CSV table of N, CA and C in Angstrom, one decimal:
chain,number,residue,atom,x,y,z
A,1,VAL,N,-0.6,2.9,8.8
A,1,VAL,CA,-1.6,1.9,8.4
A,1,VAL,C,-1.4,0.6,9.3
A,2,THR,N,-2.4,0.1,9.8
A,2,THR,CA,-2.4,-1.1,10.6
A,2,THR,C,-3.2,-2.2,10.0
A,3,THR,N,-3.2,-3.4,10.7
A,3,THR,CA,-3.9,-4.5,10.2
A,3,THR,C,-4.7,-5.2,11.3
A,4,PRO,N,-5.9,-4.7,11.5
A,4,PRO,CA,-6.8,-5.4,12.5
A,4,PRO,C,-7.3,-6.7,11.9
A,5,GLY,N,-6.6,-7.7,11.9
A,5,GLY,CA,-7.0,-9.0,11.2
A,5,GLY,C,-6.5,-9.0,9.8
A,6,PHE,N,-7.3,-9.2,8.8
A,6,PHE,CA,-6.9,-9.4,7.4
A,6,PHE,C,-7.5,-8.3,6.5
A,7,VAL,N,-7.4,-7.1,7.1
A,7,VAL,CA,-7.8,-5.8,6.3
A,7,VAL,C,-6.7,-4.8,6.7
A,8,PHE,N,-6.6,-3.8,5.9
A,8,PHE,CA,-5.8,-2.6,6.2
A,8,PHE,C,-6.6,-1.5,6.8
A,9,SER,N,-6.2,-0.8,7.8
A,9,SER,CA,-6.9,0.2,8.4
A,9,SER,C,-6.0,1.5,8.5
A,10,PRO,N,-6.4,2.6,7.9
A,10,PRO,CA,-7.5,2.7,7.0
A,10,PRO,C,-7.2,2.0,5.6
A,11,ALA,N,-8.2,1.6,4.9
A,11,ALA,CA,-8.0,0.9,3.6
A,11,ALA,C,-7.6,1.9,2.5
A,12,THR,N,-8.0,3.2,2.7
A,12,THR,CA,-7.6,4.2,1.7
A,12,THR,C,-7.2,5.4,2.6
A,13,ILE,N,-6.0,5.9,2.2
A,13,ILE,CA,-5.5,7.1,2.9
A,13,ILE,C,-5.1,8.2,1.8
A,14,THR,N,-5.3,9.4,2.2
A,14,THR,CA,-4.8,10.5,1.3
A,14,THR,C,-3.8,11.3,2.1
A,15,ILE,N,-2.6,11.5,1.4
A,15,ILE,CA,-1.5,12.2,2.0
A,15,ILE,C,-1.1,13.3,1.0
A,16,GLN,N,-0.2,14.1,1.5
A,16,GLN,CA,0.4,15.2,0.7
A,16,GLN,C,1.8,14.8,0.2
A,17,LEU,N,2.1,15.2,-1.0
A,17,LEU,CA,3.4,15.0,-1.6
A,17,LEU,C,4.5,15.3,-0.5
A,18,GLY,N,5.4,14.4,-0.3
A,18,GLY,CA,6.5,14.7,0.7
A,18,GLY,C,6.2,13.9,2.0
A,19,ASP,N,5.0,13.4,2.2
A,19,ASP,CA,4.7,12.6,3.4
A,19,ASP,C,5.3,11.2,3.3
A,20,SER,N,5.5,10.6,4.4
A,20,SER,CA,5.9,9.1,4.5
A,20,SER,C,4.6,8.4,5.0
A,21,VAL,N,4.6,7.1,4.8
A,21,VAL,CA,3.6,6.2,5.3
A,21,VAL,C,4.2,5.1,6.0
A,22,ARG,N,3.8,4.9,7.3
A,22,ARG,CA,4.3,3.7,8.1
A,22,ARG,C,3.3,2.6,8.1
A,23,PHE,N,3.7,1.4,7.8
A,23,PHE,CA,2.9,0.2,7.9
A,23,PHE,C,3.3,-0.5,9.2
A,24,ASN,N,2.4,-0.5,10.1
A,24,ASN,CA,2.6,-1.3,11.4
A,24,ASN,C,1.7,-2.5,11.3
A,25,ILE,N,2.1,-3.5,10.6
A,25,ILE,CA,1.2,-4.6,10.3
A,25,ILE,C,1.8,-5.9,11.0
A,26,GLY,N,0.9,-6.9,11.1
A,26,GLY,CA,1.3,-8.2,11.7
A,26,GLY,C,2.4,-8.9,10.9
A,27,GLY,N,3.2,-9.7,11.6
A,27,GLY,CA,4.3,-10.4,11.0
A,27,GLY,C,3.9,-11.4,9.9
A,28,ILE,N,2.7,-11.7,9.7
A,28,ILE,CA,2.3,-12.5,8.5
A,28,ILE,C,1.9,-11.7,7.3
A,29,HIS,N,2.0,-10.4,7.4
A,29,HIS,CA,1.6,-9.5,6.3
A,29,HIS,C,2.9,-8.8,5.7
A,30,ARG,N,2.8,-8.7,4.3
A,30,ARG,CA,3.9,-8.0,3.6
A,30,ARG,C,3.2,-7.2,2.5
A,31,VAL,N,3.6,-5.9,2.3
A,31,VAL,CA,2.9,-5.0,1.4
A,31,VAL,C,3.7,-4.9,0.1
A,32,GLU,N,3.0,-4.9,-1.0
A,32,GLU,CA,3.7,-4.7,-2.3
A,32,GLU,C,2.8,-3.8,-3.2
A,33,GLU,N,3.4,-2.8,-3.8
A,33,GLU,CA,2.6,-1.9,-4.7
A,33,GLU,C,2.4,-2.7,-6.0
A,34,VAL,N,1.1,-2.6,-6.5
A,34,VAL,CA,0.7,-3.3,-7.7
A,34,VAL,C,0.0,-2.3,-8.6
A,35,SER,N,-0.3,-2.7,-9.9
A,35,SER,CA,-1.1,-1.9,-10.8
A,35,SER,C,-2.5,-2.0,-10.4
A,36,GLN,N,-3.3,-1.1,-11.0
A,36,GLN,CA,-4.8,-1.1,-10.7
A,36,GLN,C,-5.4,-2.4,-11.2
A,37,ALA,N,-5.0,-2.9,-12.3
A,37,ALA,CA,-5.5,-4.1,-12.9
A,37,ALA,C,-5.2,-5.3,-12.0
A,38,THR,N,-4.0,-5.3,-11.4
A,38,THR,CA,-3.6,-6.4,-10.5
A,38,THR,C,-4.4,-6.3,-9.2
A,39,TRP,N,-4.6,-5.0,-8.7
A,39,TRP,CA,-5.4,-4.8,-7.5
A,39,TRP,C,-6.8,-5.2,-7.7
A,40,ASN,N,-7.4,-4.9,-8.9
A,40,ASN,CA,-8.8,-5.3,-9.2
A,40,ASN,C,-8.9,-6.8,-9.2
A,41,ALA,N,-7.9,-7.5,-9.7
A,41,ALA,CA,-8.0,-8.9,-9.9
A,41,ALA,C,-7.6,-9.6,-8.6
A,42,GLU,N,-7.3,-8.9,-7.5
A,42,GLU,CA,-6.8,-9.4,-6.2
A,42,GLU,C,-5.7,-10.4,-6.4
A,43,ASN,N,-4.7,-9.9,-7.2
A,43,ASN,CA,-3.5,-10.7,-7.5
A,43,ASN,C,-2.3,-9.9,-6.8
A,44,ASN,N,-1.1,-10.4,-6.9
A,44,ASN,CA,0.0,-9.8,-6.2
A,44,ASN,C,1.2,-9.6,-7.1
A,45,THR,N,1.0,-9.5,-8.4
A,45,THR,CA,2.2,-9.2,-9.3
A,45,THR,C,2.7,-7.8,-9.0
A,46,PRO,N,3.9,-7.6,-8.6
A,46,PRO,CA,4.4,-6.3,-8.1
A,46,PRO,C,4.8,-5.4,-9.3
A,47,LEU,N,4.7,-4.1,-9.0
A,47,LEU,CA,5.3,-3.1,-9.8
A,47,LEU,C,6.7,-2.8,-9.3
A,48,PRO,N,7.5,-2.0,-10.0
A,48,PRO,CA,8.7,-1.6,-9.4
A,48,PRO,C,8.5,-0.4,-8.5
A,49,GLY,N,7.6,-0.5,-7.6
A,49,GLY,CA,7.2,0.5,-6.6
A,49,GLY,C,7.6,0.2,-5.2
A,50,PHE,N,6.9,0.6,-4.3
A,50,PHE,CA,7.2,0.4,-2.9
A,50,PHE,C,6.8,-1.0,-2.4
A,51,ASN,N,7.5,-1.4,-1.3
A,51,ASN,CA,7.1,-2.7,-0.7
A,51,ASN,C,7.7,-2.6,0.8
A,52,THR,N,7.2,-3.5,1.6
A,52,THR,CA,7.7,-3.7,3.0
A,52,THR,C,8.0,-5.1,3.2
A,53,PRO,N,8.9,-5.4,4.2
A,53,PRO,CA,9.1,-6.8,4.6
A,53,PRO,C,7.9,-7.2,5.5
A,54,PHE,N,7.9,-8.5,5.8
A,54,PHE,CA,6.8,-9.0,6.7
A,54,PHE,C,6.9,-8.1,8.0
A,55,GLY,N,5.7,-7.7,8.5
A,55,GLY,CA,5.7,-6.9,9.7
A,55,GLY,C,5.6,-5.4,9.4
A,56,GLY,N,5.9,-5.0,8.2
A,56,GLY,CA,5.7,-3.6,7.9
A,56,GLY,C,7.0,-2.8,7.7
A,57,GLY,N,6.9,-1.5,7.7
A,57,GLY,CA,8.0,-0.6,7.5
A,57,GLY,C,7.5,0.8,7.1
A,58,LEU,N,8.5,1.6,6.7
A,58,LEU,CA,8.3,3.0,6.4
A,58,LEU,C,8.4,3.1,4.9
A,59,ILE,N,7.4,3.7,4.2
A,59,ILE,CA,7.5,4.1,2.8
A,59,ILE,C,7.9,5.5,2.7
A,60,LEU,N,9.0,5.8,2.1
A,60,LEU,CA,9.5,7.1,2.0
A,60,LEU,C,8.9,8.0,0.9
A,61,PRO,N,9.0,9.3,1.1
A,61,PRO,CA,8.4,10.2,0.1
A,61,PRO,C,8.9,10.0,-1.3
A,62,SER,N,10.1,9.6,-1.5
A,62,SER,CA,10.6,9.3,-2.9
A,62,SER,C,9.9,8.2,-3.6
A,63,GLN,N,9.2,7.3,-2.8
A,63,GLN,CA,8.5,6.2,-3.4
A,63,GLN,C,7.0,6.5,-3.6
A,64,LEU,N,6.6,7.7,-3.3
A,64,LEU,CA,5.2,8.1,-3.3
A,64,LEU,C,5.0,9.3,-4.2
A,65,THR,N,4.9,9.1,-5.5
A,65,THR,CA,4.7,10.2,-6.4
A,65,THR,C,3.2,10.6,-6.4
A,66,VAL,N,2.9,11.8,-6.9
A,66,VAL,CA,1.5,12.3,-7.0
A,66,VAL,C,0.7,11.3,-7.8
A,67,GLY,N,-0.5,11.0,-7.3
A,67,GLY,CA,-1.4,10.0,-7.9
A,67,GLY,C,-1.9,9.0,-7.0
A,68,THR,N,-2.4,7.9,-7.5
A,68,THR,CA,-3.0,6.8,-6.8
A,68,THR,C,-2.0,5.6,-6.8
A,69,HIS,N,-1.8,5.1,-5.6
A,69,HIS,CA,-0.9,3.9,-5.5
A,69,HIS,C,-1.8,2.8,-4.9
A,70,TRP,N,-1.9,1.7,-5.6
A,70,TRP,CA,-2.6,0.5,-5.2
A,70,TRP,C,-1.6,-0.5,-4.6
A,71,TYR,N,-2.0,-1.1,-3.5
A,71,TYR,CA,-1.1,-2.1,-2.8
A,71,TYR,C,-1.9,-3.2,-2.3
A,72,VAL,N,-1.2,-4.4,-2.1
A,72,VAL,CA,-1.9,-5.6,-1.6
A,72,VAL,C,-1.0,-6.2,-0.5
A,73,CYS,N,-1.5,-7.0,0.3
A,73,CYS,CA,-0.8,-7.9,1.2
A,73,CYS,C,-0.4,-9.1,0.3
A,74,VAL,N,0.9,-9.3,0.1
A,74,VAL,CA,1.3,-10.4,-0.8
A,74,VAL,C,0.7,-11.7,-0.5
A,75,PRO,N,0.7,-12.2,0.7
A,75,PRO,CA,0.2,-13.6,1.0
A,75,PRO,C,-1.4,-13.6,1.0
A,76,HIS,N,-2.0,-12.4,1.1
A,76,HIS,CA,-3.5,-12.4,1.3
A,76,HIS,C,-4.2,-11.6,0.2
A,77,ALA,N,-3.6,-11.3,-0.9
A,77,ALA,CA,-4.2,-10.5,-1.9
A,77,ALA,C,-5.4,-11.2,-2.5
A,78,SER,N,-5.3,-12.6,-2.7
A,78,SER,CA,-6.5,-13.3,-3.2
A,78,SER,C,-7.7,-13.3,-2.3
A,79,SER,N,-7.5,-12.9,-1.0
A,79,SER,CA,-8.6,-12.8,-0.1
A,79,SER,C,-9.1,-11.4,0.0
A,80,GLY,N,-8.6,-10.5,-0.8
A,80,GLY,CA,-9.1,-9.1,-0.9
A,80,GLY,C,-8.4,-8.2,0.1
A,81,MET,N,-7.2,-8.6,0.6
A,81,MET,CA,-6.5,-7.7,1.5
A,81,MET,C,-5.7,-6.7,0.7
A,82,LYS,N,-6.2,-5.5,0.6
A,82,LYS,CA,-5.6,-4.5,-0.3
A,82,LYS,C,-6.0,-3.1,0.2
A,83,GLY,N,-5.2,-2.1,-0.3
A,83,GLY,CA,-5.5,-0.7,0.1
A,83,GLY,C,-5.0,0.2,-1.0
A,84,ILE,N,-5.2,1.5,-0.7
A,84,ILE,CA,-4.9,2.6,-1.7
A,84,ILE,C,-4.3,3.7,-0.9
A,85,ILE,N,-3.2,4.3,-1.5
A,85,ILE,CA,-2.6,5.5,-1.0
A,85,ILE,C,-2.8,6.6,-2.1
A,86,ILE,N,-3.5,7.7,-1.8
A,86,ILE,CA,-3.7,8.8,-2.8
A,86,ILE,C,-2.7,9.9,-2.3
A,87,VAL,N,-1.8,10.3,-3.2
A,87,VAL,CA,-0.9,11.3,-3.0
A,87,VAL,C,-1.3,12.6,-3.7
A,88,GLU,N,-1.6,13.7,-3.0
A,88,GLU,CA,-2.0,14.9,-3.6
A,88,GLU,C,-0.8,15.9,-3.6
A,89,ASN,N,-0.7,16.7,-4.6
A,89,ASN,CA,0.3,17.7,-4.7
A,89,ASN,C,0.1,18.7,-3.6
A,90,THR,N,1.2,19.2,-3.0
A,90,THR,CA,1.0,20.2,-2.0
A,90,THR,C,0.6,21.5,-2.6
A,91,THR,N,-0.2,22.2,-1.8
A,91,THR,CA,-0.6,23.5,-2.3
A,91,THR,C,0.0,24.6,-1.3
A,92,GLY,N,0.6,25.6,-1.9
A,92,GLY,CA,1.3,26.6,-1.2
A,92,GLY,C,0.6,27.2,0.0
């Protein structure tokens, strides 16, 4: 996931259980997993989920369970800088 400006690209990604996600984002951005309600409200109250330092990082498979994960850029959540990771169960 990258940040061409103040958006995530792609804004929504679908991965398979066991995949990692790398955030290669600018140094003014930091990612935090949030609830759907927090995501909808464009707030940045964190869940005990994944996060990255400023500039990005790697989210490991152990942090990405099956389902939908909503995340925001902590400093820019109120401006609508947010994204979604959908984790699908692997099929044999």
